[in-house]
Amino acid sequence: MSTLKKRRSLYDSIVSLALDRHKMAFISGPRQVGKTTLAKGLMADFDKSAYKNWDESTFRRLWTKSPNELKNEFDLSRANETRLLILDEIHKAKGWKQRLKGLYDELGEDLNIVVTGSARLNIFKKGGDSLMGRYLNFRLHPFSYGELQENPPLDPEAWRDGLFHQKKIELPLQPLENLLAFSGFPEPYFSASPKILRIWRQSRNEKIVREDLRDLSRLPELSQVEMLTALLPTKVGSPLSIQSLREDLEVAHGTVTRWLGYLNELFYFFEIKPWSKSVPRSLKKEGKIYLYDWTEIESPGAKFENLIACHLLKACHYWTDTGHGNFDLFFLRNKEKQEIDFLITKDRKPWLCLEAKLTDTQIDSKAVEKLTAKLNCPYVQIVFTQGIWRVQEQTLVASATHVLSGLP
């Protein structure tokens, strides 16, 4: 089934939370994750729609001269007509937020606006925001296991509580195997071709460094950044040492930190930090990194852990963006090197601990007890092996298909 026939989990929330309330919807996420496809899919719900891309020269001239002339795309005299305007990649335009504010303030009651892009939507959100109150931000991730099954996303508490009740039906393993092999990005996943995956991955990485990073930073050392991207897949799942990367690349500590910051903003990887509150002798500084495209990782265990990390981060972003609370992803590790892969927090309080294991169904009870003693939240060990479900009080060992099926 093609990506066009797969309804994204965010679709209904974008409509009900933003467009139905005449707020702009900002859709951000990694390159080639399906932002434009999702936005264009919204067109079917409107009487009249228009799509504009910054890469089109005619649109660039119009936007530079007078963005409000976009109203000529619509007949505003039709009182009951519903209208949608999609603006793709306008974050490349200088002063785009002020111009968008003017467009929205004049026409926001007459048409709905969707803005799609990657890095700069995220970057500009952190600074002074002239658009405050006029938009909602939605973060689109690659396809996940539950989304591919077209399961309706569960509320966070319903999902967590449901983990401890065994499902009567056996969930399919093949979609999970395909995710591990081809990633959750639409083109390689739905092609299911190793050749297409390799071509797609090389093209995507080149565009991230040679186009997106160049536009964002004007860095002259792009070839060295490409060397950095070649090293990062070997660092997945372990505390990241900037000093080690600095020595490998023979550059200054601050230079590596700056390059990593850019690659993070461009959705090449994400970082999770250690949770130190209520954890004796915990680490407080070094984070762990994971890639949005885990197919670059050779180690099967690290690849599976990365897939789980992406599913959990996607859930945290979805629940936060759709109003269920402020969810974040951390990990637990102490100075004795005892570790739990993931901790989900809700409103800055521990909510659920999770560990990812390919085949190991035995819990390291001493480490779990020591790290979670004061957290007061359940613990789930996720294994790739099918048919596993074993619960004791607030501790669960379960197959990945069981755990992931209810996530967005």
mmCIF file of C-alpha atoms in Angstrom:
data_model
loop_
_atom_site.group_PDB
_atom_site.id
_atom_site.type_symbol
_atom_site.label_atom_id
_atom_site.label_comp_id
_atom_site.label_asym_id
_atom_site.label_seq_id
_atom_site.Cartn_x
_atom_site.Cartn_y
_atom_site.Cartn_z
ATOM 1 C CA MET A 1 0.000 0.000 0.000
ATOM 2 C CA SER A 2 1.402 3.399 -0.904
ATOM 3 C CA THR A 3 1.964 6.233 1.530
ATOM 4 C CA LEU A 4 -0.893 8.151 -0.104
ATOM 5 C CA LYS A 5 -3.328 5.532 1.206
ATOM 6 C CA LYS A 6 -1.890 5.516 4.723
ATOM 7 C CA ARG A 7 -3.574 8.154 6.871
ATOM 8 C CA ARG A 8 -1.029 9.786 9.154
ATOM 9 C CA SER A 9 -1.760 9.877 12.877
ATOM 10 C CA LEU A 10 -1.450 13.676 12.938
ATOM 11 C CA TYR A 11 -4.081 14.249 10.231
ATOM 12 C CA ASP A 12 -7.193 14.529 12.409
ATOM 13 C CA SER A 13 -5.408 16.575 15.082
ATOM 14 C CA ILE A 14 -4.187 19.118 12.536
ATOM 15 C CA VAL A 15 -7.756 19.594 11.352
ATOM 16 C CA SER A 16 -9.520 19.660 14.727
ATOM 17 C CA LEU A 17 -6.953 21.543 16.820
ATOM 18 C CA ALA A 18 -5.687 24.051 14.236
ATOM 19 C CA LEU A 19 -7.659 24.429 11.005
ATOM 20 C CA ASP A 20 -11.155 24.095 12.473
ATOM 21 C CA ARG A 21 -10.181 26.858 14.924
ATOM 22 C CA HIS A 22 -8.700 29.083 12.173
ATOM 23 C CA LYS A 23 -5.157 28.741 13.436
ATOM 24 C CA MET A 24 -2.255 28.081 11.109
ATOM 25 C CA ALA A 25 -0.736 24.598 11.238
ATOM 26 C CA PHE A 26 3.069 24.389 11.121
ATOM 27 C CA ILE A 27 4.210 20.899 10.090
ATOM 28 C CA SER A 28 7.918 20.274 10.686
ATOM 29 C CA GLY A 29 10.067 17.165 10.529
ATOM 30 C CA PRO A 30 12.954 15.393 8.773
ATOM 31 C CA ARG A 31 13.597 15.770 5.067
ATOM 32 C CA GLN A 32 11.479 13.345 2.965
ATOM 33 C CA VAL A 33 9.334 12.265 5.918
ATOM 34 C CA GLY A 34 6.099 13.114 4.096
ATOM 35 C CA LYS A 35 5.269 16.673 5.180
ATOM 36 C CA THR A 36 4.188 17.835 1.720
ATOM 37 C CA THR A 37 2.205 14.644 1.111
ATOM 38 C CA LEU A 38 0.357 15.111 4.401
ATOM 39 C CA ALA A 39 -0.353 18.772 3.653
ATOM 40 C CA LYS A 40 -1.628 18.027 0.154
ATOM 41 C CA GLY A 41 -3.793 15.262 1.578
ATOM 42 C CA LEU A 42 -5.668 17.931 3.540
ATOM 43 C CA MET A 43 -6.811 19.513 0.272
ATOM 44 C CA ALA A 44 -9.587 16.948 -0.123
ATOM 45 C CA ASP A 45 -11.366 18.432 2.904
ATOM 46 C CA PHE A 46 -11.666 21.905 1.343
ATOM 47 C CA ASP A 47 -13.712 23.388 -1.495
ATOM 48 C CA LYS A 48 -10.751 25.341 -2.876
ATOM 49 C CA SER A 49 -7.046 24.925 -2.199
ATOM 50 C CA ALA A 50 -3.695 26.218 -3.427
ATOM 51 C CA TYR A 51 -0.167 24.885 -2.973
ATOM 52 C CA LYS A 52 2.864 27.193 -3.176
ATOM 53 C CA ASN A 53 6.518 26.172 -2.920
ATOM 54 C CA TRP A 54 9.389 28.582 -2.292
ATOM 55 C CA ASP A 55 11.412 26.827 -4.991
ATOM 56 C CA GLU A 56 8.963 28.133 -7.631
ATOM 57 C CA SER A 57 10.315 31.394 -9.078
ATOM 58 C CA THR A 58 6.862 32.903 -9.727
ATOM 59 C CA PHE A 59 5.854 32.337 -6.114
ATOM 60 C CA ARG A 60 9.144 33.790 -4.840
ATOM 61 C CA ARG A 61 8.492 36.980 -6.795
ATOM 62 C CA LEU A 62 4.921 37.220 -5.531
ATOM 63 C CA TRP A 63 5.932 36.574 -1.924
ATOM 64 C CA THR A 64 8.744 39.123 -2.091
ATOM 65 C CA LYS A 65 6.509 41.769 -3.656
ATOM 66 C CA SER A 66 3.234 41.307 -1.777
ATOM 67 C CA PRO A 67 2.216 38.066 -0.013
ATOM 68 C CA ASN A 68 -1.338 39.328 0.375
ATOM 69 C CA GLU A 69 -1.814 38.961 -3.386
ATOM 70 C CA LEU A 70 -2.213 35.252 -2.663
ATOM 71 C CA LYS A 71 -5.852 36.080 -1.983
ATOM 72 C CA ASN A 72 -6.272 36.254 -5.765
ATOM 73 C CA GLU A 73 -5.987 32.453 -5.773
ATOM 74 C CA PHE A 74 -9.440 32.346 -4.170
ATOM 75 C CA ASP A 75 -12.883 33.848 -4.696
ATOM 76 C CA LEU A 76 -13.411 35.388 -1.271
ATOM 77 C CA SER A 77 -16.931 36.512 -2.184
ATOM 78 C CA ARG A 78 -18.237 32.951 -1.738
ATOM 79 C CA ALA A 79 -19.350 33.054 1.866
ATOM 80 C CA ASN A 80 -19.651 29.334 2.567
ATOM 81 C CA GLU A 81 -16.597 28.149 0.631
ATOM 82 C CA THR A 82 -13.806 26.487 2.618
ATOM 83 C CA ARG A 83 -10.269 27.368 1.525
ATOM 84 C CA LEU A 84 -6.778 26.021 2.196
ATOM 85 C CA LEU A 85 -3.414 27.617 1.370
ATOM 86 C CA ILE A 86 -0.266 25.475 1.701
ATOM 87 C CA LEU A 87 3.077 27.276 1.902
ATOM 88 C CA ASP A 88 6.015 24.895 1.479
ATOM 89 C CA GLU A 89 9.584 25.859 2.435
ATOM 90 C CA ILE A 90 8.840 29.567 2.961
ATOM 91 C CA HIS A 91 11.226 29.504 5.919
ATOM 92 C CA LYS A 92 13.927 29.998 3.253
ATOM 93 C CA ALA A 93 12.614 33.536 2.696
ATOM 94 C CA LYS A 94 14.124 36.409 4.627
ATOM 95 C CA GLY A 95 11.655 37.875 7.107
ATOM 96 C CA TRP A 96 9.116 35.138 6.391
ATOM 97 C CA LYS A 97 7.453 35.327 9.799
ATOM 98 C CA GLN A 98 6.534 38.997 9.557
ATOM 99 C CA ARG A 99 5.129 38.556 6.059
ATOM 100 C CA LEU A 100 3.178 35.487 7.139
ATOM 101 C CA LYS A 101 1.801 37.424 10.112
ATOM 102 C CA GLY A 102 0.532 40.140 7.786
ATOM 103 C CA LEU A 103 -1.062 37.558 5.488
ATOM 104 C CA TYR A 104 -2.758 35.776 8.367
ATOM 105 C CA ASP A 105 -3.989 38.952 10.043
ATOM 106 C CA GLU A 106 -5.689 40.055 6.813
ATOM 107 C CA LEU A 107 -6.982 36.730 5.495
ATOM 108 C CA GLY A 108 -6.946 34.310 8.434
ATOM 109 C CA GLU A 109 -10.719 34.365 8.793
ATOM 110 C CA ASP A 110 -11.253 33.684 5.083
ATOM 111 C CA LEU A 111 -8.798 30.830 4.520
ATOM 112 C CA ASN A 112 -6.822 28.191 6.390
ATOM 113 C CA ILE A 113 -3.031 28.188 6.167
ATOM 114 C CA VAL A 114 -0.616 25.258 6.469
ATOM 115 C CA VAL A 115 3.148 25.874 6.546
ATOM 116 C CA THR A 116 5.575 22.988 5.995
ATOM 117 C CA GLY A 117 9.331 22.856 6.378
ATOM 118 C CA SER A 118 12.114 21.293 8.370
ATOM 119 C CA ALA A 119 14.869 23.008 10.298
ATOM 120 C CA ARG A 120 13.943 26.621 10.356
ATOM 121 C CA LEU A 121 10.392 26.226 11.597
ATOM 122 C CA ASN A 122 11.932 24.570 14.630
ATOM 123 C CA ILE A 123 14.734 27.127 14.972
ATOM 124 C CA PHE A 124 12.536 30.172 14.736
ATOM 125 C CA LYS A 125 10.125 28.749 17.285
ATOM 126 C CA LYS A 126 12.869 29.179 19.879
ATOM 127 C CA GLY A 127 13.380 32.889 19.295
ATOM 128 C CA GLY A 128 11.084 35.886 19.552
ATOM 129 C CA ASP A 129 7.782 34.792 18.072
ATOM 130 C CA SER A 130 5.753 37.421 16.232
ATOM 131 C CA LEU A 131 3.246 34.696 15.316
ATOM 132 C CA MET A 132 2.437 33.782 18.915
ATOM 133 C CA GLY A 133 -1.153 32.622 19.286
ATOM 134 C CA ARG A 134 -1.690 32.353 15.538
ATOM 135 C CA TYR A 135 -0.417 28.816 14.896
ATOM 136 C CA LEU A 136 0.074 25.343 16.352
ATOM 137 C CA ASN A 137 3.227 23.322 15.744
ATOM 138 C CA PHE A 138 3.012 19.655 14.733
ATOM 139 C CA ARG A 139 6.098 17.430 14.457
ATOM 140 C CA LEU A 140 5.863 14.732 11.787
ATOM 141 C CA HIS A 141 7.981 11.605 12.229
ATOM 142 C CA PRO A 142 8.646 8.597 9.991
ATOM 143 C CA PHE A 143 6.002 5.870 9.946
ATOM 144 C CA SER A 144 5.704 3.806 13.119
ATOM 145 C CA TYR A 145 4.413 0.289 13.723
ATOM 146 C CA GLY A 146 0.966 1.307 14.985
ATOM 147 C CA GLU A 147 0.554 3.913 12.261
ATOM 148 C CA LEU A 148 1.294 1.323 9.573
ATOM 149 C CA GLN A 149 -1.390 -0.900 11.115
ATOM 150 C CA GLU A 150 -3.710 2.138 10.950
ATOM 151 C CA ASN A 151 -4.476 1.709 14.638
ATOM 152 C CA PRO A 152 -6.110 4.796 16.179
ATOM 153 C CA PRO A 153 -3.611 6.410 18.589
ATOM 154 C CA LEU A 154 -4.456 5.776 22.228
ATOM 155 C CA ASP A 155 -4.415 8.394 24.955
ATOM 156 C CA PRO A 156 -1.154 8.130 26.922
ATOM 157 C CA GLU A 157 -2.669 6.625 30.078
ATOM 158 C CA ALA A 158 -4.800 4.191 28.075
ATOM 159 C CA TRP A 159 -1.695 3.010 26.226
ATOM 160 C CA ARG A 160 0.435 2.634 29.357
ATOM 161 C CA ASP A 161 -2.266 0.861 31.362
ATOM 162 C CA GLY A 162 -3.111 -1.363 28.388
ATOM 163 C CA LEU A 163 0.441 -2.692 28.257
ATOM 164 C CA PHE A 164 -0.244 -4.649 31.428
ATOM 165 C CA HIS A 165 -3.236 -6.454 29.903
ATOM 166 C CA GLN A 166 -2.329 -9.237 27.489
ATOM 167 C CA LYS A 167 -3.760 -8.917 23.983
ATOM 168 C CA LYS A 168 -5.756 -11.903 22.763
ATOM 169 C CA ILE A 169 -4.699 -11.593 19.125
ATOM 170 C CA GLU A 170 -1.232 -12.144 17.700
ATOM 171 C CA LEU A 171 0.061 -8.975 16.106
ATOM 172 C CA PRO A 172 1.967 -9.182 12.787
ATOM 173 C CA LEU A 173 5.756 -9.185 12.932
ATOM 174 C CA GLN A 174 6.389 -8.430 9.240
ATOM 175 C CA PRO A 175 5.761 -4.643 9.444
ATOM 176 C CA LEU A 176 8.247 -4.425 12.311
ATOM 177 C CA GLU A 177 10.837 -6.438 10.376
ATOM 178 C CA ASN A 178 10.320 -4.142 7.379
ATOM 179 C CA LEU A 179 10.747 -1.072 9.576
ATOM 180 C CA LEU A 180 14.053 -2.402 10.872
ATOM 181 C CA ALA A 181 15.225 -3.174 7.344
ATOM 182 C CA PHE A 182 13.998 -0.102 5.450
ATOM 183 C CA SER A 183 13.297 2.633 8.069
ATOM 184 C CA GLY A 184 9.979 4.413 8.517
ATOM 185 C CA PHE A 185 10.582 6.949 5.749
ATOM 186 C CA PRO A 186 7.887 6.502 3.083
ATOM 187 C CA GLU A 187 9.985 5.979 -0.054
ATOM 188 C CA PRO A 188 12.319 3.218 1.163
ATOM 189 C CA TYR A 189 9.693 1.563 3.363
ATOM 190 C CA PHE A 190 7.028 1.183 0.698
ATOM 191 C CA SER A 191 9.551 0.205 -1.974
ATOM 192 C CA ALA A 192 10.944 -2.554 0.292
ATOM 193 C CA SER A 193 13.990 -2.635 -1.997
ATOM 194 C CA PRO A 194 17.567 -2.678 -0.636
ATOM 195 C CA LYS A 195 18.758 -0.966 -3.838
ATOM 196 C CA ILE A 196 16.241 1.870 -3.523
ATOM 197 C CA LEU A 197 17.082 2.193 0.180
ATOM 198 C CA ARG A 198 20.791 2.676 -0.588
ATOM 199 C CA ILE A 199 20.112 5.202 -3.369
ATOM 200 C CA TRP A 200 17.590 7.086 -1.221
ATOM 201 C CA ARG A 201 19.868 7.171 1.830
ATOM 202 C CA GLN A 202 22.859 8.491 -0.113
ATOM 203 C CA SER A 203 20.726 11.171 -1.766
ATOM 204 C CA ARG A 204 19.104 12.217 1.510
ATOM 205 C CA ASN A 205 22.394 12.520 3.374
ATOM 206 C CA GLU A 206 23.970 14.522 0.549
ATOM 207 C CA LYS A 207 21.021 16.924 0.477
ATOM 208 C CA ILE A 208 21.074 17.377 4.247
ATOM 209 C CA VAL A 209 24.754 18.347 4.215
ATOM 210 C CA ARG A 210 25.225 19.896 0.768
ATOM 211 C CA GLU A 211 21.925 21.816 0.591
ATOM 212 C CA ASP A 212 20.159 22.160 3.947
ATOM 213 C CA LEU A 213 23.272 22.618 6.070
ATOM 214 C CA ARG A 214 24.791 24.990 3.523
ATOM 215 C CA ASP A 215 21.640 27.138 3.520
ATOM 216 C CA LEU A 216 21.383 27.088 7.305
ATOM 217 C CA SER A 217 24.978 27.714 8.318
ATOM 218 C CA ARG A 218 27.159 28.764 5.357
ATOM 219 C CA LEU A 219 29.764 26.357 6.711
ATOM 220 C CA PRO A 220 32.818 25.902 4.454
ATOM 221 C CA GLU A 221 33.781 22.512 5.995
ATOM 222 C CA LEU A 222 30.986 20.431 4.491
ATOM 223 C CA SER A 223 33.269 17.498 3.662
ATOM 224 C CA GLN A 224 34.289 17.244 7.317
ATOM 225 C CA VAL A 225 30.646 17.327 8.387
ATOM 226 C CA GLU A 226 30.074 14.403 6.022
ATOM 227 C CA MET A 227 32.826 12.574 7.903
ATOM 228 C CA LEU A 228 30.962 13.341 11.131
ATOM 229 C CA THR A 229 27.744 11.853 9.744
ATOM 230 C CA ALA A 230 29.712 8.710 8.869
ATOM 231 C CA LEU A 231 30.873 8.394 12.487
ATOM 232 C CA LEU A 232 27.562 9.018 14.254
ATOM 233 C CA PRO A 233 25.886 5.661 13.423
ATOM 234 C CA THR A 234 28.610 3.942 15.474
ATOM 235 C CA LYS A 235 27.828 6.158 18.484
ATOM 236 C CA VAL A 236 24.117 5.337 18.760
ATOM 237 C CA GLY A 237 22.860 4.247 22.169
ATOM 238 C CA SER A 238 25.977 5.153 24.171
ATOM 239 C CA PRO A 239 26.812 8.398 25.986
ATOM 240 C CA LEU A 240 28.232 10.676 23.306
ATOM 241 C CA SER A 241 31.807 11.850 23.837
ATOM 242 C CA ILE A 242 32.516 15.150 22.087
ATOM 243 C CA GLN A 243 36.180 14.675 22.961
ATOM 244 C CA SER A 244 36.296 11.373 21.055
ATOM 245 C CA LEU A 245 34.681 12.947 17.981
ATOM 246 C CA ARG A 246 37.036 15.924 18.210
ATOM 247 C CA GLU A 247 40.038 13.603 18.139
ATOM 248 C CA ASP A 248 38.666 11.564 15.235
ATOM 249 C CA LEU A 249 37.965 14.671 13.150
ATOM 250 C CA GLU A 250 40.997 16.670 14.367
ATOM 251 C CA VAL A 251 38.974 19.823 15.035
ATOM 252 C CA ALA A 252 38.195 21.919 18.094
ATOM 253 C CA HIS A 253 35.656 20.863 20.720
ATOM 254 C CA GLY A 254 33.483 23.890 19.965
ATOM 255 C CA THR A 255 33.527 23.106 16.246
ATOM 256 C CA VAL A 256 32.161 19.585 16.763
ATOM 257 C CA THR A 257 29.525 20.922 19.139
ATOM 258 C CA ARG A 258 28.431 23.494 16.553
ATOM 259 C CA TRP A 259 28.250 20.903 13.756
ATOM 260 C CA LEU A 260 26.196 18.577 15.951
ATOM 261 C CA GLY A 261 23.843 21.439 16.730
ATOM 262 C CA TYR A 262 23.207 22.019 13.036
ATOM 263 C CA LEU A 263 22.649 18.310 12.300
ATOM 264 C CA ASN A 264 20.231 18.154 15.217
ATOM 265 C CA GLU A 265 18.277 21.124 13.878
ATOM 266 C CA LEU A 266 18.137 19.448 10.463
ATOM 267 C CA PHE A 267 16.621 16.282 11.965
ATOM 268 C CA TYR A 268 19.580 14.054 11.098
ATOM 269 C CA PHE A 269 19.675 12.823 14.689
ATOM 270 C CA PHE A 270 18.143 13.604 18.063
ATOM 271 C CA GLU A 271 19.628 13.538 21.551
ATOM 272 C CA ILE A 272 18.146 12.402 24.833
ATOM 273 C CA LYS A 273 19.610 13.541 28.137
ATOM 274 C CA PRO A 274 20.138 11.639 31.402
ATOM 275 C CA TRP A 275 17.481 12.039 34.095
ATOM 276 C CA SER A 276 19.235 12.786 37.380
ATOM 277 C CA LYS A 277 16.472 13.761 39.798
ATOM 278 C CA SER A 278 15.848 11.045 42.436
ATOM 279 C CA VAL A 279 18.538 8.778 40.897
ATOM 280 C CA PRO A 280 21.561 8.298 43.214
ATOM 281 C CA ARG A 281 24.983 8.858 41.597
ATOM 282 C CA SER A 282 23.405 9.550 38.214
ATOM 283 C CA LEU A 283 25.146 10.994 35.174
ATOM 284 C CA LYS A 284 24.180 14.597 34.529
ATOM 285 C CA LYS A 285 25.884 15.667 31.292
ATOM 286 C CA GLU A 286 26.549 13.284 28.411
ATOM 287 C CA GLY A 287 23.477 12.524 26.319
ATOM 288 C CA LYS A 288 22.774 9.651 23.920
ATOM 289 C CA ILE A 289 22.039 10.146 20.242
ATOM 290 C CA TYR A 290 19.732 8.288 17.863
ATOM 291 C CA LEU A 291 19.202 8.625 14.100
ATOM 292 C CA TYR A 292 15.877 9.230 12.373
ATOM 293 C CA ASP A 293 17.106 6.760 9.727
ATOM 294 C CA TRP A 294 18.273 3.763 11.744
ATOM 295 C CA THR A 295 19.201 1.730 8.648
ATOM 296 C CA GLU A 296 22.653 3.344 8.789
ATOM 297 C CA ILE A 297 23.388 1.362 11.979
ATOM 298 C CA GLU A 298 25.146 -1.998 11.596
ATOM 299 C CA SER A 299 24.736 -3.449 15.104
ATOM 300 C CA PRO A 300 21.360 -5.298 15.319
ATOM 301 C CA GLY A 301 20.969 -4.461 19.009
ATOM 302 C CA ALA A 302 21.727 -0.767 18.533
ATOM 303 C CA LYS A 303 19.438 -0.627 15.496
ATOM 304 C CA PHE A 304 16.523 -2.110 17.469
ATOM 305 C CA GLU A 305 17.162 0.275 20.372
ATOM 306 C CA ASN A 306 17.180 3.175 17.885
ATOM 307 C CA LEU A 307 13.861 2.045 16.385
ATOM 308 C CA ILE A 308 12.318 1.953 19.873
ATOM 309 C CA ALA A 309 13.769 5.400 20.658
ATOM 310 C CA CYS A 310 12.168 6.839 17.513
ATOM 311 C CA HIS A 311 8.782 5.334 18.392
ATOM 312 C CA LEU A 312 8.926 6.740 21.918
ATOM 313 C CA LEU A 313 10.072 10.214 20.835
ATOM 314 C CA LYS A 314 7.317 10.292 18.225
ATOM 315 C CA ALA A 315 4.762 9.407 20.898
ATOM 316 C CA CYS A 316 6.098 12.104 23.247
ATOM 317 C CA HIS A 317 5.898 14.725 20.497
ATOM 318 C CA TYR A 318 2.425 13.599 19.409
ATOM 319 C CA TRP A 319 0.996 13.620 22.925
ATOM 320 C CA THR A 320 2.554 17.031 23.625
ATOM 321 C CA ASP A 321 1.490 18.611 20.321
ATOM 322 C CA THR A 322 -2.092 17.325 20.699
ATOM 323 C CA GLY A 323 -2.641 18.590 24.238
ATOM 324 C CA HIS A 324 -2.220 15.515 26.456
ATOM 325 C CA GLY A 325 0.532 17.084 28.581
ATOM 326 C CA ASN A 326 4.233 17.829 28.285
ATOM 327 C CA PHE A 327 5.980 14.535 27.534
ATOM 328 C CA ASP A 328 9.762 14.168 27.270
ATOM 329 C CA LEU A 329 12.225 11.327 26.724
ATOM 330 C CA PHE A 330 15.282 10.717 28.925
ATOM 331 C CA PHE A 331 17.486 7.786 29.955
ATOM 332 C CA LEU A 332 18.820 6.578 33.314
ATOM 333 C CA ARG A 333 22.493 5.859 33.996
ATOM 334 C CA ASN A 334 24.618 6.008 37.133
ATOM 335 C CA LYS A 335 28.347 6.171 37.737
ATOM 336 C CA GLU A 336 28.456 2.379 38.095
ATOM 337 C CA LYS A 337 27.367 2.275 34.422
ATOM 338 C CA GLN A 338 24.040 0.686 35.272
ATOM 339 C CA GLU A 339 21.499 1.936 32.758
ATOM 340 C CA ILE A 340 17.867 1.895 31.689
ATOM 341 C CA ASP A 341 17.497 2.895 28.052
ATOM 342 C CA PHE A 342 14.498 5.220 28.329
ATOM 343 C CA LEU A 343 12.406 7.193 30.778
ATOM 344 C CA ILE A 344 9.261 8.967 29.621
ATOM 345 C CA THR A 345 8.277 11.897 31.811
ATOM 346 C CA LYS A 346 4.929 13.668 31.941
ATOM 347 C CA ASP A 347 4.964 17.267 33.129
ATOM 348 C CA ARG A 348 8.542 16.740 34.397
ATOM 349 C CA LYS A 349 7.602 13.717 36.531
ATOM 350 C CA PRO A 350 8.708 10.094 35.854
ATOM 351 C CA TRP A 351 5.933 8.269 34.011
ATOM 352 C CA LEU A 352 7.329 5.062 32.445
ATOM 353 C CA CYS A 353 10.733 3.333 32.258
ATOM 354 C CA LEU A 354 11.557 1.203 29.213
ATOM 355 C CA GLU A 355 14.425 -1.033 28.131
ATOM 356 C CA ALA A 356 14.986 -2.363 24.588
ATOM 357 C CA LYS A 357 16.428 -5.862 24.123
ATOM 358 C CA LEU A 358 16.563 -7.924 20.946
ATOM 359 C CA THR A 359 16.135 -11.315 22.620
ATOM 360 C CA ASP A 360 17.003 -11.044 26.320
ATOM 361 C CA THR A 361 13.839 -11.549 28.367
ATOM 362 C CA GLN A 362 15.671 -11.598 31.720
ATOM 363 C CA ILE A 363 15.455 -8.368 33.705
ATOM 364 C CA ASP A 364 18.563 -7.018 35.432
ATOM 365 C CA SER A 365 16.602 -6.676 38.646
ATOM 366 C CA LYS A 366 19.452 -5.160 40.684
ATOM 367 C CA ALA A 367 20.026 -2.345 38.195
ATOM 368 C CA VAL A 368 16.314 -1.720 37.725
ATOM 369 C CA GLU A 369 15.690 -1.628 41.465
ATOM 370 C CA LYS A 370 18.611 0.710 42.097
ATOM 371 C CA LEU A 371 17.767 3.135 39.293
ATOM 372 C CA THR A 372 13.990 3.223 39.763
ATOM 373 C CA ALA A 373 13.701 2.991 43.564
ATOM 374 C CA LYS A 374 12.469 6.565 43.965
ATOM 375 C CA LEU A 375 10.800 7.089 40.574
ATOM 376 C CA ASN A 376 7.469 5.401 41.383
ATOM 377 C CA CYS A 377 6.602 4.446 37.804
ATOM 378 C CA PRO A 378 6.185 1.161 35.879
ATOM 379 C CA TYR A 379 9.030 -0.599 34.050
ATOM 380 C CA VAL A 380 8.683 -2.288 30.643
ATOM 381 C CA GLN A 381 11.325 -4.402 28.909
ATOM 382 C CA ILE A 382 10.660 -4.532 25.157
ATOM 383 C CA VAL A 383 11.948 -7.532 23.204
ATOM 384 C CA PHE A 384 11.887 -8.163 19.474
ATOM 385 C CA THR A 385 10.931 -11.826 19.981
ATOM 386 C CA GLN A 386 7.263 -12.564 19.355
ATOM 387 C CA GLY A 387 4.899 -14.145 21.891
ATOM 388 C CA ILE A 388 6.474 -12.652 25.018
ATOM 389 C CA TRP A 389 4.265 -11.199 27.744
ATOM 390 C CA ARG A 390 5.206 -11.603 31.404
ATOM 391 C CA VAL A 391 4.029 -9.235 34.120
ATOM 392 C CA GLN A 392 4.725 -8.941 37.826
ATOM 393 C CA GLU A 393 3.189 -5.959 39.612
ATOM 394 C CA GLN A 394 4.615 -2.857 37.864
ATOM 395 C CA THR A 395 7.210 -4.756 35.815
ATOM 396 C CA LEU A 396 6.518 -6.119 32.333
ATOM 397 C CA VAL A 397 8.494 -8.011 29.701
ATOM 398 C CA ALA A 398 6.650 -7.903 26.370
ATOM 399 C CA SER A 399 7.113 -8.258 22.629
ATOM 400 C CA ALA A 400 7.702 -5.061 20.674
ATOM 401 C CA THR A 401 4.551 -5.580 18.604
ATOM 402 C CA HIS A 402 2.485 -5.543 21.816
ATOM 403 C CA VAL A 403 4.135 -2.371 23.134
ATOM 404 C CA LEU A 404 4.257 -0.394 19.882
ATOM 405 C CA SER A 405 0.812 -1.205 18.477
ATOM 406 C CA GLY A 406 -0.999 1.496 20.460
ATOM 407 C CA LEU A 407 1.497 4.289 19.818
ATOM 408 C CA PRO A 408 0.850 7.031 17.244
#
